[in-house]
Each structure stands twice: as C-alpha cells, then as structure tokens.
Amino acid sequence: MSADPAEPVYRNPVLDADWSDPDVIRVGDDFYLTASSFGRVPGLPLLHSRDLVNWTLVGHALQRLEPESEFAAPRHDCGVWAPSLRHHDGRFWIFWGDPDRGVFQVNAPEIRGPWTRPHLVKAGKGLIDPCPLWDDETGEAYLVHAWAKSRSGVKNRLTGHRMHPHGTELLDEGKVIVDGDRIPGWFTLEGPKLYRHDGWFWIFAPAGGVETGWQGAFRSRAFFGPYEEKVVLEQKDTDVNGPHQGGWVRTPSGEDWFLHFQQRGAYGRVVHLQPMRWGGGGGWPVIGDDGAPVAEHRRPDLPPQPPAAPATDDDFPGGRPGRQWQWTANPRDGWATHHSADGLRLTCVRTPDAHDLRALPNVLTQRLPGTPCTVEVDLRLDDGEPGARAGLAVLGDAYSWIGLQRGPDGTVRLVHRFAETVADQERDAAPPRPAPGGRARLRVDIDAGARCRFSYDTGDTGDTANTADTGDGAGQGGFRPSGQVFAATPWRWVGALLGLVALAPTGQGHAGTATFTQFRIRIQEKRADR
C-alpha cells in the first residue's frame, strides 16, 4: 500500500510487511534501504525512495547464500542477519552477520549492482549486526558488532574494531566498547548502527528484545570509549510495542529521520518512520514525539512523489517471478521453466519431504502483507504422475495450503492440508473434492489477526454445496470455503510467508508441472495514505 503525496501527513507503518532490521542511507536525492533476509534467496533486498514514505523494491544484493551446500535446504532463521548499508568512496557497501560463520560484506558501484560475491571480514560464531564507519575527519575506519548468545554464549555487549579502509579485514582483535550488563536494567543489547556527528562517535543500538525493547543512543569522543547512554525511543503510552533497531538519515534540507521496526507476530517486523532532531537535553537525539513513536506526522520536506509500494501482484511474464519472490533455499536449475507466455511454470519436484512444506527448498515465497487482504492465484496441474501436487500456502512454524493433487487413477482433486507447529507431517484440513480439468482459482482471506480463511473455485457448477458466488467473475460455481480458520504463525525471527509450491513424492522420471497465473493481493481495508 502506498501513500498519497497530496496528503500533508503520512501514517505508520510506511512498510507494512516483514522488512526486518532496516537500515537506510541517502545518496544525493535518493534514499536506499536494506533488511534482513535470513535463509531466503535472493537475499539482502534493496529498496528505493525519494520521500522516505513511498518505497519500491529495486533488487537484491545477494543472489545465492554461501556456502552453497549449507543452504541447499531451508534454514529459515539463519543466513543474513541485520545488515548495515553504507555509501563510501563511490560504492555501496553492505555488511551483515551470519550467526554461524561471521561478518560478511558485499559492495557495488550502483545500487542495482553488480555486487561482489560475499567476502568474510571476520570469522566466528555468534558475530551479528555489524556496522562499519569510515571517518572522513581522520581517514580511519571502524566496525562494531553484537553477539548472539545461541552461538557464542555471549550477548548484551558491543565489540569494536579498527578496520582497514578497503573494508576487507580488521586490524585488531577487538574490544568490548559497550557492556550492557554494566547498565542497570539493560539486556539483549544488539543491532548497533555507527555514526560520526558533532565531534562524537555515536552508536544507535536497541535493547530489551524484539517485542518489548527500546532504542538507545551511545556517544563517546573516542571510538573505543568510554560511552554514555540514553534511551531515545520507547513505547510509552502508544500501541507500538518494542519500537527500535533501525537507522538515522538526513534529508538534503537538513531534516533528520529515523526508520525502525515493530514486531507484529505473524506479520513480522514492519517499518515505521519517526521524526528526529538533535539537541535535546545536552545534544542527544530526540526521536518521535519526545521519545514516543508517532502514528502519523507531517511528511518529510521532500518533493512529492507518486504513490508507490513494493510489488506484490505478478503475471509472471516469460515464466519469470518478479523480484518480490524468494526461494526458501538456494534454487536449482529446472525448478521454474522460462517460456514465451505469461504464467509461472513450476516443476513438481520429487522429494522425500512431500509431507512437510517447511522442509522444502523449492517453495517460492513473498512477505505476508500487514494489512487485511485477499490473496488469489489461478493454478493448473499439468500432465504428471500420481501424487504430483501444487498449491498456495501460508507458511510459518505451522502452515496450511490449498491446491491440486493427481490421484492414482489420474484424476485431479482439490486438496487442503495443514500442519501444526509440533507436527512433523501435514494432514487434511478438508475432504478432497473434484477439480474438473485440473484447474482451480485459490483464495486466502487474511484478517487483522492473521487468521486465514481458505476457499477455491473450480468452475464446477455441479458442486453447489457451500457455494458463495463473489460476483467477481471468478467462475461459474463461485468460491467455496474450505476447512477451518487457520491462524498464521511466524518462524522464530521471520514473519509468516505466502508461498507457491509444486512437488511430488519420490520416484522415477519427470512428475509433471504446475502453472500459476494471475497472482493478486487485494487490500481489504485501504487507507488513503500512510
């Protein structure tokens, strides 16, 4: 959903989906943002804006996760954690932490690339949330990072290094420059962003956990400290829980703004834009409304821009998915077939994990919108082997999907299945139904609580039970509800995902293909602006 530039105010969130751990920079008149992508491929999304309110997805900086073998299967909560985006010496730089391998960086001359392959800057377990700084005043370069206790046994502290100006290696063993255990009441200090301002080294870093935390600011005259701290953004009496972890950016006219996330359960970490100013109470930054997040505010002093938002709909021209889609692991040749017409043609990949979508690398996903919506797609199950199936899924620690499956007698039936969080295999959510012609239009209505209601239209006028003709021309029979309401669930760090999948049980030979067309997301409760 995009913002109306004619309105004098915007409303939060400005990115109402799981753009986790955002960082932002300005280069000239353009603003760029990246976010965590964890185990999905391609990774490191790249978003662009001219007004800090309307954003579009322009690409990804990481085409495959390395090492290849470790990401051949889904690792939903691993991979790319909390990147930092910077522009230095005519190049764009992104640093991130892989909690199992260390600190990496890629760089490029333009935001759309070409980006270098990942370079390991510091190896180690539990090294997360790195951020570089090139100090224009001294020519020195630095890097700060946090720690993941799950891998290192250490958390709640920030470690600083001197870095070679070319950004490929560190020049010392590192030193703890902020120890959260020594600050009364602080815990889970992480996500540092490093800046130079007004003669100080500044570290913007959150603490307190993703659902209940706050944003801190630290400052010191010397990079290695000592630092003093202050809480600069917290929930207070608002309904924005845990407002923290993001980046500071300044407009050409000198306005300061801060983008951060809010954890919203199955919707993941949505992004808010807060006004910011310097000089409050001794030169500290003041974010939001005196330290409380704003729900709406005067728009930034920037030229009006056309309404824009990251793409969701797709006709899959030439069989190619739009840049909003990501696989759940490194893709392999043959999963999707390029062709001259519209429509996504997925191979029904044979797998021993056909009973559990969470284990499949060949699920094509995009983020679940944070606003009530209706998701629809047309599906045709092409000639294939018994057991071949395909469908539309809502995927998380628990999942549910609706689609088509070919039976032992060659007939195609409409199936609807789900798996609970603790279950290691799926089961039927509704009895199978005939699907004449091997086609169906699939629908999921998702409400404000991420509760999902599945329905389908096979165009079969012979099945009149539970018919609910929507009047939208979706088929002669209309949409029919299927199964019970399903409550979407997140992964550990990732919001729920929408997914398209085609698969088949193990066996010999080609199992056939499935063709998806006219993927649409229709927002149910549109707001005039953000």
Short mmCIF file of C-alpha atoms in Angstrom, two decimals:
data_model
loop_
_atom_site.label_atom_id
_atom_site.label_comp_id
_atom_site.label_asym_id
_atom_site.label_seq_id
_atom_site.Cartn_x
_atom_site.Cartn_y
_atom_site.Cartn_z
CA MET A 1 0.00 0.00 0.00
CA SER A 2 1.33 3.43 -0.92
CA ALA A 3 0.94 6.94 0.41
CA ASP A 4 -0.98 9.72 -1.30
CA PRO A 5 1.53 12.56 -1.91
CA ALA A 6 -1.28 15.13 -1.84
CA GLU A 7 -1.83 14.46 1.87
CA PRO A 8 0.23 16.62 4.26
CA VAL A 9 0.81 13.74 6.67
CA TYR A 10 1.94 10.14 6.43
CA ARG A 11 0.84 7.26 8.65
CA ASN A 12 2.92 4.44 10.10
CA PRO A 13 3.98 1.86 9.25
CA VAL A 14 5.45 3.07 5.97
CA LEU A 15 6.43 -0.50 5.07
CA ASP A 16 3.61 -2.72 6.30
CA ALA A 17 5.26 -6.12 5.94
CA ASP A 18 8.27 -8.00 7.28
CA TRP A 19 11.20 -5.78 6.26
CA SER A 20 13.15 -6.84 9.31
CA ASP A 21 16.05 -4.89 10.87
CA PRO A 22 16.03 -2.00 8.38
CA ASP A 23 19.00 0.24 7.65
CA VAL A 24 18.81 3.35 5.49
CA ILE A 25 21.12 5.83 3.73
CA ARG A 26 20.80 8.83 1.41
CA VAL A 27 22.88 9.27 -1.74
CA GLY A 28 22.09 12.57 -3.44
CA ASP A 29 18.31 12.84 -3.66
CA ASP A 30 17.74 9.09 -3.30
CA PHE A 31 17.14 7.02 -0.19
CA TYR A 32 18.01 3.33 -0.03
CA LEU A 33 17.06 0.68 2.50
CA THR A 34 18.06 -2.92 3.10
CA ALA A 35 16.77 -5.51 5.58
CA SER A 36 17.41 -8.98 6.94
CA SER A 37 16.60 -11.84 4.59
CA PHE A 38 17.74 -14.78 6.76
CA GLY A 39 17.71 -18.04 4.73
CA ARG A 40 15.69 -16.85 1.72
CA VAL A 41 17.17 -16.41 -1.76
CA PRO A 42 17.87 -13.95 -3.28
CA GLY A 43 18.87 -12.09 -0.13
CA LEU A 44 19.62 -8.55 1.00
CA PRO A 45 16.62 -6.73 -0.52
CA LEU A 46 17.27 -3.24 -1.89
CA LEU A 47 14.50 -0.64 -1.62
CA HIS A 48 14.44 2.89 -3.05
CA SER A 49 12.52 6.04 -2.13
CA ARG A 50 12.57 9.76 -2.86
CA ASP A 51 10.38 10.81 0.09
CA LEU A 52 11.04 8.20 2.86
CA VAL A 53 7.35 7.21 2.74
CA ASN A 54 6.83 5.56 -0.65
CA TRP A 55 9.23 2.67 -1.25
CA THR A 56 9.82 0.26 -4.13
CA LEU A 57 11.88 -2.92 -4.27
CA VAL A 58 14.61 -2.48 -6.91
CA GLY A 59 16.65 -5.64 -6.45
CA HIS A 60 18.78 -7.81 -4.18
CA ALA A 61 22.48 -7.65 -3.38
CA LEU A 62 22.93 -11.36 -2.69
CA GLN A 63 21.93 -13.82 -5.40
CA ARG A 64 22.88 -17.01 -3.54
CA LEU A 65 23.77 -17.93 0.02
CA GLU A 66 27.19 -19.37 0.73
CA PRO A 67 28.45 -21.95 1.32
CA GLU A 68 26.08 -23.47 -1.23
CA SER A 69 25.83 -26.83 0.49
CA GLU A 70 24.70 -25.34 3.82
CA PHE A 71 21.78 -23.54 2.17
CA ALA A 72 20.65 -26.32 -0.17
CA ALA A 73 17.82 -26.96 2.33
CA PRO A 74 15.77 -24.39 4.26
CA ARG A 75 17.42 -22.69 7.23
CA HIS A 76 14.67 -20.20 7.90
CA ASP A 77 16.25 -18.41 10.88
CA CYS A 78 19.88 -18.48 9.72
CA GLY A 79 21.78 -16.75 6.93
CA VAL A 80 21.59 -12.95 6.66
CA TRP A 81 21.01 -11.16 9.97
CA ALA A 82 20.65 -7.38 10.46
CA PRO A 83 22.64 -5.80 7.60
CA SER A 84 24.12 -2.31 7.53
CA LEU A 85 24.05 -0.25 4.34
CA ARG A 86 26.63 2.47 3.65
CA HIS A 87 27.96 4.55 0.73
CA HIS A 88 31.69 5.26 0.73
CA ASP A 89 34.28 6.13 -1.90
CA GLY A 90 31.75 5.95 -4.71
CA ARG A 91 30.49 2.48 -3.78
CA PHE A 92 27.58 0.94 -1.90
CA TRP A 93 28.57 -1.39 0.94
CA ILE A 94 26.50 -3.91 2.91
CA PHE A 95 27.87 -5.67 6.00
CA TRP A 96 25.91 -8.41 7.75
CA GLY A 97 26.40 -11.17 10.28
CA ASP A 98 25.83 -14.85 9.60
CA PRO A 99 25.50 -16.13 13.18
CA ASP A 100 27.14 -19.44 12.26
CA ARG A 101 30.06 -18.14 10.18
CA GLY A 102 30.92 -14.50 10.87
CA VAL A 103 30.82 -10.99 9.42
CA PHE A 104 30.47 -10.62 5.64
CA GLN A 105 30.39 -7.74 3.20
CA VAL A 106 29.46 -7.10 -0.42
CA ASN A 107 29.86 -3.88 -2.40
CA ALA A 108 28.85 -2.42 -5.75
CA PRO A 109 29.28 0.76 -7.82
CA GLU A 110 25.50 1.16 -8.19
CA ILE A 111 22.59 0.08 -6.01
CA ARG A 112 21.41 -2.31 -8.74
CA GLY A 113 24.88 -3.83 -8.96
CA PRO A 114 26.84 -5.68 -10.00
CA TRP A 115 27.51 -6.69 -6.40
CA THR A 116 30.65 -8.56 -5.41
CA ARG A 117 30.50 -12.07 -4.01
CA PRO A 118 30.37 -12.25 -0.20
CA HIS A 119 33.71 -11.59 1.49
CA LEU A 120 34.33 -12.89 5.02
CA VAL A 121 35.65 -9.98 7.08
CA LYS A 122 35.71 -11.72 10.47
CA ALA A 123 35.15 -15.43 11.07
CA GLY A 124 33.47 -16.67 14.23
CA LYS A 125 30.32 -17.97 15.86
CA GLY A 126 27.70 -15.55 17.10
CA LEU A 127 29.04 -12.41 15.39
CA ILE A 128 25.95 -10.45 14.38
CA ASP A 129 24.66 -7.00 13.43
CA PRO A 130 27.93 -5.46 12.14
CA CYS A 131 28.18 -1.83 11.09
CA PRO A 132 31.17 -0.07 9.52
CA LEU A 133 32.21 3.57 9.75
CA TRP A 134 34.66 5.43 7.55
CA ASP A 135 35.71 8.53 9.49
CA ASP A 136 36.12 11.34 6.98
CA GLU A 137 37.82 13.50 9.61
CA THR A 138 40.72 11.12 10.27
CA GLY A 139 40.71 8.64 7.39
CA GLU A 140 40.33 5.80 9.89
CA ALA A 141 37.75 3.00 9.50
CA TYR A 142 35.96 1.09 12.23
CA LEU A 143 33.50 -1.74 12.71
CA VAL A 144 31.17 -2.57 15.59
CA HIS A 145 29.13 -5.75 16.07
CA ALA A 146 26.90 -7.51 18.59
CA TRP A 147 26.78 -11.11 19.81
CA ALA A 148 24.26 -13.96 19.57
CA LYS A 149 24.27 -15.98 22.78
CA SER A 150 22.81 -19.01 20.98
CA ARG A 151 26.12 -19.45 19.13
CA SER A 152 28.72 -17.74 21.29
CA GLY A 153 27.40 -17.90 24.84
CA VAL A 154 27.74 -14.10 24.93
CA LYS A 155 25.20 -11.32 24.49
CA ASN A 156 24.35 -7.80 25.68
CA ARG A 157 27.63 -6.26 24.59
CA LEU A 158 29.08 -4.48 21.57
CA THR A 159 32.59 -5.14 20.28
CA GLY A 160 34.58 -2.57 18.30
CA HIS A 161 37.44 -2.98 15.82
CA ARG A 162 39.69 -0.83 13.74
CA MET A 163 39.09 -1.79 10.11
CA HIS A 164 41.25 -1.44 7.03
CA PRO A 165 39.80 1.37 4.87
CA HIS A 166 39.28 -1.05 1.98
CA GLY A 167 36.71 -2.86 4.17
CA THR A 168 38.04 -6.39 3.75
CA GLU A 169 39.85 -7.02 7.03
CA LEU A 170 40.03 -5.94 10.66
CA LEU A 171 43.23 -4.56 12.17
CA ASP A 172 42.92 -5.75 15.77
CA GLU A 173 41.39 -8.44 17.96
CA GLY A 174 38.55 -6.18 19.05
CA LYS A 175 37.47 -4.68 22.36
CA VAL A 176 34.15 -4.56 24.19
CA ILE A 177 33.19 -0.91 23.91
CA VAL A 178 29.70 -1.13 25.45
CA ASP A 179 28.83 -3.76 28.07
CA GLY A 180 25.07 -3.85 28.60
CA ASP A 181 25.49 -5.90 31.79
CA ARG A 182 27.03 -2.81 33.40
CA ILE A 183 23.99 -0.65 32.58
CA PRO A 184 21.19 -1.16 35.13
CA GLY A 185 18.06 -2.63 33.53
CA TRP A 186 19.56 -3.17 30.07
CA PHE A 187 19.51 -6.58 28.39
CA THR A 188 19.82 -8.01 24.86
CA LEU A 189 21.82 -5.05 23.55
CA GLU A 190 22.28 -5.58 19.80
CA GLY A 191 21.75 -4.08 16.32
CA PRO A 192 24.32 -1.23 16.52
CA LYS A 193 24.49 1.47 13.85
CA LEU A 194 27.66 3.58 13.94
CA TYR A 195 27.82 7.29 13.04
CA ARG A 196 30.02 10.38 13.44
CA HIS A 197 28.20 13.59 14.41
CA ASP A 198 29.18 16.88 16.06
CA GLY A 199 32.57 15.60 17.17
CA TRP A 200 31.17 12.43 18.77
CA PHE A 201 31.13 8.78 17.85
CA TRP A 202 27.50 7.69 18.04
CA ILE A 203 26.12 4.18 18.29
CA PHE A 204 22.38 3.79 17.86
CA ALA A 205 21.56 0.38 19.36
CA PRO A 206 18.39 -1.30 20.63
CA ALA A 207 17.94 -3.39 23.74
CA GLY A 208 15.19 -5.20 25.59
CA GLY A 209 14.16 -7.76 22.97
CA VAL A 210 12.25 -7.53 19.71
CA GLU A 211 8.74 -7.39 21.17
CA THR A 212 9.26 -5.18 24.21
CA GLY A 213 12.51 -3.31 23.66
CA TRP A 214 13.62 0.29 23.27
CA GLN A 215 16.10 2.31 21.21
CA GLY A 216 19.27 3.50 22.86
CA ALA A 217 21.90 6.03 21.80
CA PHE A 218 25.53 5.91 22.95
CA ARG A 219 28.20 8.56 22.48
CA SER A 220 31.90 8.96 23.08
CA ARG A 221 34.66 11.32 21.98
CA ALA A 222 36.81 8.27 21.15
CA PHE A 223 35.71 5.19 19.23
CA PHE A 224 36.83 2.75 21.91
CA GLY A 225 35.02 4.68 24.63
CA PRO A 226 34.04 5.25 27.31
CA TYR A 227 30.41 5.66 26.13
CA GLU A 228 27.48 7.25 27.87
CA GLU A 229 23.96 6.11 27.06
CA LYS A 230 20.38 7.33 26.88
CA VAL A 231 17.04 5.78 25.90
CA VAL A 232 15.79 7.83 22.93
CA LEU A 233 12.69 5.88 21.79
CA GLU A 234 10.31 3.56 23.66
CA GLN A 235 6.67 2.51 23.60
CA LYS A 236 5.43 4.75 26.43
CA ASP A 237 1.61 5.04 26.18
CA THR A 238 1.40 4.16 22.47
CA ASP A 239 0.34 0.86 20.88
CA VAL A 240 3.69 0.46 19.10
CA ASN A 241 5.42 -2.30 21.05
CA GLY A 242 9.20 -2.52 21.01
CA PRO A 243 9.96 0.41 18.69
CA HIS A 244 13.66 0.00 17.93
CA GLN A 245 16.53 -1.12 15.68
CA GLY A 246 16.92 0.95 12.60
CA GLY A 247 18.86 3.78 11.02
CA TRP A 248 19.21 7.56 11.04
CA VAL A 249 19.14 9.52 7.79
CA ARG A 250 19.30 13.25 6.95
CA THR A 251 17.47 14.88 4.03
CA PRO A 252 19.09 17.45 1.69
CA SER A 253 17.29 20.25 3.58
CA GLY A 254 18.78 19.08 6.90
CA GLU A 255 15.81 17.23 8.41
CA ASP A 256 16.63 14.14 10.44
CA TRP A 257 14.55 10.94 10.38
CA PHE A 258 14.77 7.50 11.96
CA LEU A 259 13.40 4.26 10.48
CA HIS A 260 12.86 1.32 12.83
CA PHE A 261 10.83 -1.85 13.16
CA GLN A 262 7.90 -3.05 15.25
CA GLN A 263 7.45 -6.78 15.83
CA ARG A 264 3.89 -7.78 14.89
CA GLY A 265 3.71 -11.55 15.33
CA ALA A 266 2.85 -13.40 12.13
CA TYR A 267 3.29 -10.18 10.13
CA GLY A 268 6.95 -9.96 11.17
CA ARG A 269 8.79 -6.67 11.67
CA VAL A 270 7.04 -3.76 9.98
CA VAL A 271 8.86 -0.46 9.42
CA HIS A 272 7.98 2.92 10.96
CA LEU A 273 9.32 6.38 10.12
CA GLN A 274 9.97 8.74 13.04
CA PRO A 275 10.89 12.44 13.03
CA MET A 276 14.19 13.12 14.75
CA ARG A 277 16.11 16.17 15.87
CA TRP A 278 19.41 16.81 17.60
CA GLY A 279 19.99 18.94 20.66
CA GLY A 280 17.53 17.64 23.20
CA GLY A 281 18.90 17.74 26.73
CA GLY A 282 22.61 18.15 26.09
CA GLY A 283 22.89 17.35 22.42
CA TRP A 284 21.19 13.94 22.38
CA PRO A 285 18.87 12.89 19.55
CA VAL A 286 15.13 13.22 20.17
CA ILE A 287 13.12 10.66 18.21
CA GLY A 288 9.36 10.63 17.62
CA ASP A 289 7.17 12.67 19.94
CA ASP A 290 9.66 13.34 22.74
CA GLY A 291 10.79 9.72 22.66
CA ALA A 292 7.45 8.07 21.87
CA PRO A 293 6.67 6.68 18.39
CA VAL A 294 4.24 8.71 16.26
CA ALA A 295 1.31 7.11 14.45
CA GLU A 296 1.23 9.95 11.93
CA HIS A 297 3.27 13.05 11.24
CA ARG A 298 3.95 15.82 8.79
CA ARG A 299 5.62 14.41 5.71
CA PRO A 300 9.36 14.92 5.21
CA ASP A 301 10.37 18.15 3.46
CA LEU A 302 10.98 16.40 0.16
CA PRO A 303 9.49 16.74 -3.34
CA PRO A 304 6.12 14.95 -3.66
CA GLN A 305 6.39 11.52 -5.23
CA PRO A 306 3.85 9.25 -6.93
CA PRO A 307 2.32 6.62 -4.65
CA ALA A 308 4.49 3.51 -4.60
CA ALA A 309 4.99 0.30 -2.64
CA PRO A 310 6.96 -2.94 -3.06
CA ALA A 311 5.27 -5.05 -5.74
CA THR A 312 3.05 -7.98 -4.78
CA ASP A 313 0.94 -8.89 -7.85
CA ASP A 314 2.50 -10.94 -10.61
CA ASP A 315 1.56 -12.28 -14.05
CA PHE A 316 4.97 -14.00 -14.31
CA PRO A 317 5.81 -12.77 -17.85
CA GLY A 318 8.04 -15.26 -19.63
CA GLY A 319 7.69 -17.63 -16.69
CA ARG A 320 9.89 -15.45 -14.50
CA PRO A 321 8.81 -14.48 -10.98
CA GLY A 322 9.05 -10.79 -10.03
CA ARG A 323 11.73 -9.57 -7.67
CA GLN A 324 9.30 -9.75 -4.72
CA TRP A 325 9.65 -13.54 -4.68
CA GLN A 326 12.30 -15.51 -2.78
CA TRP A 327 13.03 -19.24 -2.57
CA THR A 328 13.33 -20.92 0.81
CA ALA A 329 16.88 -22.08 -0.08
CA ASN A 330 19.36 -21.77 -2.93
CA PRO A 331 17.40 -22.58 -6.11
CA ARG A 332 18.38 -25.30 -8.55
CA ASP A 333 18.10 -25.39 -12.32
CA GLY A 334 14.80 -26.74 -13.54
CA TRP A 335 12.53 -25.62 -10.71
CA ALA A 336 10.95 -22.92 -12.90
CA THR A 337 10.73 -23.08 -16.71
CA HIS A 338 11.15 -19.92 -18.79
CA HIS A 339 8.84 -19.66 -21.78
CA SER A 340 7.32 -17.10 -24.14
CA ALA A 341 3.94 -16.61 -22.46
CA ASP A 342 2.73 -15.44 -19.05
CA GLY A 343 2.47 -17.77 -16.09
CA LEU A 344 4.84 -19.40 -13.62
CA ARG A 345 5.56 -22.99 -14.64
CA LEU A 346 6.96 -24.89 -11.66
CA THR A 347 8.29 -28.43 -11.83
CA CYS A 348 6.67 -30.88 -9.42
CA VAL A 349 9.98 -31.59 -7.70
CA ARG A 350 10.27 -35.11 -6.34
CA THR A 351 11.11 -35.13 -2.64
CA PRO A 352 11.03 -37.43 0.40
CA ASP A 353 9.67 -34.42 2.33
CA ALA A 354 6.37 -34.17 0.44
CA HIS A 355 4.58 -34.46 3.80
CA ASP A 356 6.06 -31.21 5.18
CA LEU A 357 6.36 -27.94 3.23
CA ARG A 358 8.64 -26.48 5.92
CA ALA A 359 11.41 -28.82 4.79
CA LEU A 360 11.21 -27.95 1.10
CA PRO A 361 13.77 -25.67 -0.60
CA ASN A 362 11.57 -25.16 -3.68
CA VAL A 363 8.82 -23.01 -2.13
CA LEU A 364 8.60 -19.61 -3.82
CA THR A 365 7.63 -17.06 -1.16
CA GLN A 366 6.82 -13.42 -0.56
CA ARG A 367 6.04 -11.44 2.56
CA LEU A 368 2.62 -11.56 4.20
CA PRO A 369 1.01 -8.09 3.99
CA GLY A 370 0.49 -6.44 7.38
CA THR A 371 -2.97 -5.23 6.34
CA PRO A 372 -6.09 -7.43 5.92
CA CYS A 373 -6.08 -8.72 2.39
CA THR A 374 -7.29 -11.31 -0.08
CA VAL A 375 -4.71 -13.42 -1.93
CA GLU A 376 -5.69 -15.22 -5.13
CA VAL A 377 -3.96 -17.23 -7.83
CA ASP A 378 -5.01 -19.44 -10.74
CA LEU A 379 -3.50 -22.93 -10.80
CA ARG A 380 -3.40 -25.62 -13.47
CA LEU A 381 -1.87 -29.01 -12.70
CA ASP A 382 -0.40 -30.19 -15.98
CA ASP A 383 0.14 -33.80 -17.05
CA GLY A 384 2.01 -35.60 -14.31
CA GLU A 385 2.45 -38.65 -12.15
CA PRO A 386 0.13 -39.79 -9.36
CA GLY A 387 0.91 -37.85 -6.21
CA ALA A 388 2.03 -34.70 -8.03
CA ARG A 389 0.59 -31.64 -6.31
CA ALA A 390 0.81 -27.85 -6.22
CA GLY A 391 -0.82 -25.00 -4.36
CA LEU A 392 -0.91 -21.76 -2.42
CA ALA A 393 0.44 -21.81 1.14
CA VAL A 394 0.62 -19.66 4.25
CA LEU A 395 3.90 -20.83 5.70
CA GLY A 396 5.44 -20.50 9.16
CA ASP A 397 6.19 -22.74 12.13
CA ALA A 398 2.70 -24.02 11.34
CA TYR A 399 1.32 -23.91 7.83
CA SER A 400 -1.73 -24.50 5.67
CA TRP A 401 -2.06 -24.85 1.92
CA ILE A 402 -4.75 -25.39 -0.68
CA GLY A 403 -4.21 -26.74 -4.15
CA LEU A 404 -4.48 -29.64 -6.59
CA GLN A 405 -3.23 -33.23 -6.45
CA ARG A 406 -3.29 -36.00 -9.04
CA GLY A 407 -4.65 -39.31 -7.72
CA PRO A 408 -3.63 -42.89 -8.55
CA ASP A 409 -6.40 -43.07 -11.17
CA GLY A 410 -5.11 -39.94 -12.93
CA THR A 411 -7.92 -37.64 -11.76
CA VAL A 412 -7.13 -34.29 -10.18
CA ARG A 413 -8.70 -33.30 -6.89
CA LEU A 414 -8.80 -30.13 -4.83
CA VAL A 415 -6.93 -30.71 -1.56
CA HIS A 416 -6.48 -28.58 1.56
CA ARG A 417 -3.91 -29.56 4.19
CA PHE A 418 -2.22 -28.13 7.28
CA ALA A 419 0.47 -28.93 9.83
CA GLU A 420 0.61 -27.74 13.43
CA THR A 421 3.79 -26.32 14.89
CA VAL A 422 4.63 -29.52 16.77
CA ALA A 423 3.57 -31.87 13.93
CA ASP A 424 6.16 -33.46 11.67
CA GLN A 425 3.72 -34.03 8.84
CA GLU A 426 0.59 -32.47 7.38
CA ARG A 427 -2.97 -33.75 7.42
CA ASP A 428 -6.19 -32.89 5.65
CA ALA A 429 -7.93 -29.67 6.61
CA ALA A 430 -10.94 -30.58 4.44
CA PRO A 431 -12.06 -33.58 2.37
CA PRO A 432 -10.67 -33.71 -1.19
CA ARG A 433 -13.07 -32.51 -3.89
CA PRO A 434 -13.19 -32.99 -7.65
CA ALA A 435 -11.30 -30.47 -9.79
CA PRO A 436 -12.53 -30.94 -13.37
CA GLY A 437 -9.93 -30.08 -15.95
CA GLY A 438 -7.18 -29.95 -13.32
CA ARG A 439 -7.73 -26.25 -12.70
CA ALA A 440 -8.75 -24.04 -9.79
CA ARG A 441 -8.59 -20.49 -8.56
CA LEU A 442 -7.31 -20.45 -4.99
CA ARG A 443 -8.03 -17.81 -2.40
CA VAL A 444 -6.96 -16.91 1.12
CA ASP A 445 -8.73 -14.13 3.03
CA ILE A 446 -6.48 -12.85 5.81
CA ASP A 447 -7.90 -10.66 8.57
CA ALA A 448 -6.30 -8.26 11.04
CA GLY A 449 -5.30 -11.10 13.36
CA ALA A 450 -3.54 -13.03 10.56
CA ARG A 451 -6.41 -15.52 10.60
CA CYS A 452 -6.68 -17.17 7.21
CA ARG A 453 -9.83 -18.42 5.53
CA PHE A 454 -9.18 -20.63 2.51
CA SER A 455 -11.54 -21.03 -0.43
CA TYR A 456 -11.47 -22.24 -4.02
CA ASP A 457 -13.29 -22.05 -7.32
CA THR A 458 -13.02 -24.97 -9.73
CA GLY A 459 -15.72 -23.61 -12.05
CA ASP A 460 -17.75 -26.76 -11.37
CA THR A 461 -21.45 -25.95 -11.33
CA GLY A 462 -22.25 -29.49 -10.29
CA ASP A 463 -20.95 -28.96 -6.74
CA THR A 464 -23.37 -26.48 -5.21
CA ALA A 465 -22.56 -27.17 -1.56
CA ASN A 466 -21.20 -24.17 0.33
CA THR A 467 -21.20 -22.08 -2.83
CA ALA A 468 -20.54 -18.41 -2.22
CA ASP A 469 -20.62 -16.56 -5.51
CA THR A 470 -18.45 -13.49 -5.08
CA GLY A 471 -19.73 -11.73 -8.19
CA ASP A 472 -16.18 -11.06 -9.36
CA GLY A 473 -16.29 -13.33 -12.36
CA ALA A 474 -14.08 -15.92 -10.68
CA GLY A 475 -16.01 -18.86 -12.10
CA GLN A 476 -19.48 -20.21 -12.65
CA GLY A 477 -19.54 -22.01 -9.33
CA GLY A 478 -18.16 -19.16 -7.24
CA PHE A 479 -15.73 -19.51 -4.35
CA ARG A 480 -16.43 -22.26 -1.83
CA PRO A 481 -14.96 -22.16 1.70
CA SER A 482 -12.57 -24.91 2.72
CA GLY A 483 -11.62 -26.06 6.19
CA GLN A 484 -11.41 -24.22 9.46
CA VAL A 485 -9.84 -20.82 10.05
CA PHE A 486 -6.05 -21.09 10.21
CA ALA A 487 -4.06 -18.70 12.41
CA ALA A 488 -0.80 -17.82 10.65
CA THR A 489 2.34 -18.21 12.73
CA PRO A 490 5.83 -16.73 12.30
CA TRP A 491 9.11 -18.55 12.30
CA ARG A 492 11.44 -17.69 15.18
CA TRP A 493 12.70 -14.46 13.61
CA VAL A 494 10.73 -14.35 10.36
CA GLY A 495 7.11 -13.42 9.74
CA ALA A 496 4.73 -15.81 8.01
CA LEU A 497 5.17 -16.16 4.26
CA LEU A 498 2.89 -16.62 1.29
CA GLY A 499 4.15 -19.49 -0.85
CA LEU A 500 3.67 -21.19 -4.21
CA VAL A 501 4.82 -24.80 -4.36
CA ALA A 502 4.85 -27.78 -6.70
CA LEU A 503 6.09 -31.20 -5.59
CA ALA A 504 5.75 -34.94 -5.91
CA PRO A 505 6.73 -37.96 -3.83
CA THR A 506 9.95 -39.82 -4.59
CA GLY A 507 10.02 -41.93 -7.72
CA GLN A 508 11.45 -42.18 -11.18
CA GLY A 509 11.06 -39.80 -14.09
CA HIS A 510 9.52 -36.39 -14.56
CA ALA A 511 6.49 -35.80 -12.31
CA GLY A 512 4.93 -33.02 -14.38
CA THR A 513 4.50 -29.30 -13.88
CA ALA A 514 2.08 -26.80 -12.39
CA THR A 515 1.28 -23.41 -13.89
CA PHE A 516 0.35 -20.42 -11.72
CA THR A 517 -1.19 -17.31 -13.30
CA GLN A 518 -2.71 -14.01 -12.17
CA PHE A 519 -1.32 -13.83 -8.65
CA ARG A 520 -3.12 -10.97 -6.91
CA ILE A 521 -3.19 -9.42 -3.43
CA ARG A 522 -6.16 -7.15 -2.80
CA ILE A 523 -6.04 -4.98 0.32
CA GLN A 524 -9.36 -5.22 2.14
CA GLU A 525 -9.15 -2.06 4.24
CA LYS A 526 -7.44 0.62 2.23
CA ARG A 527 -6.28 3.79 3.92
CA ALA A 528 -5.99 6.94 1.86
CA ASP A 529 -2.40 7.49 2.91
CA ARG A 530 0.37 6.48 5.23
#
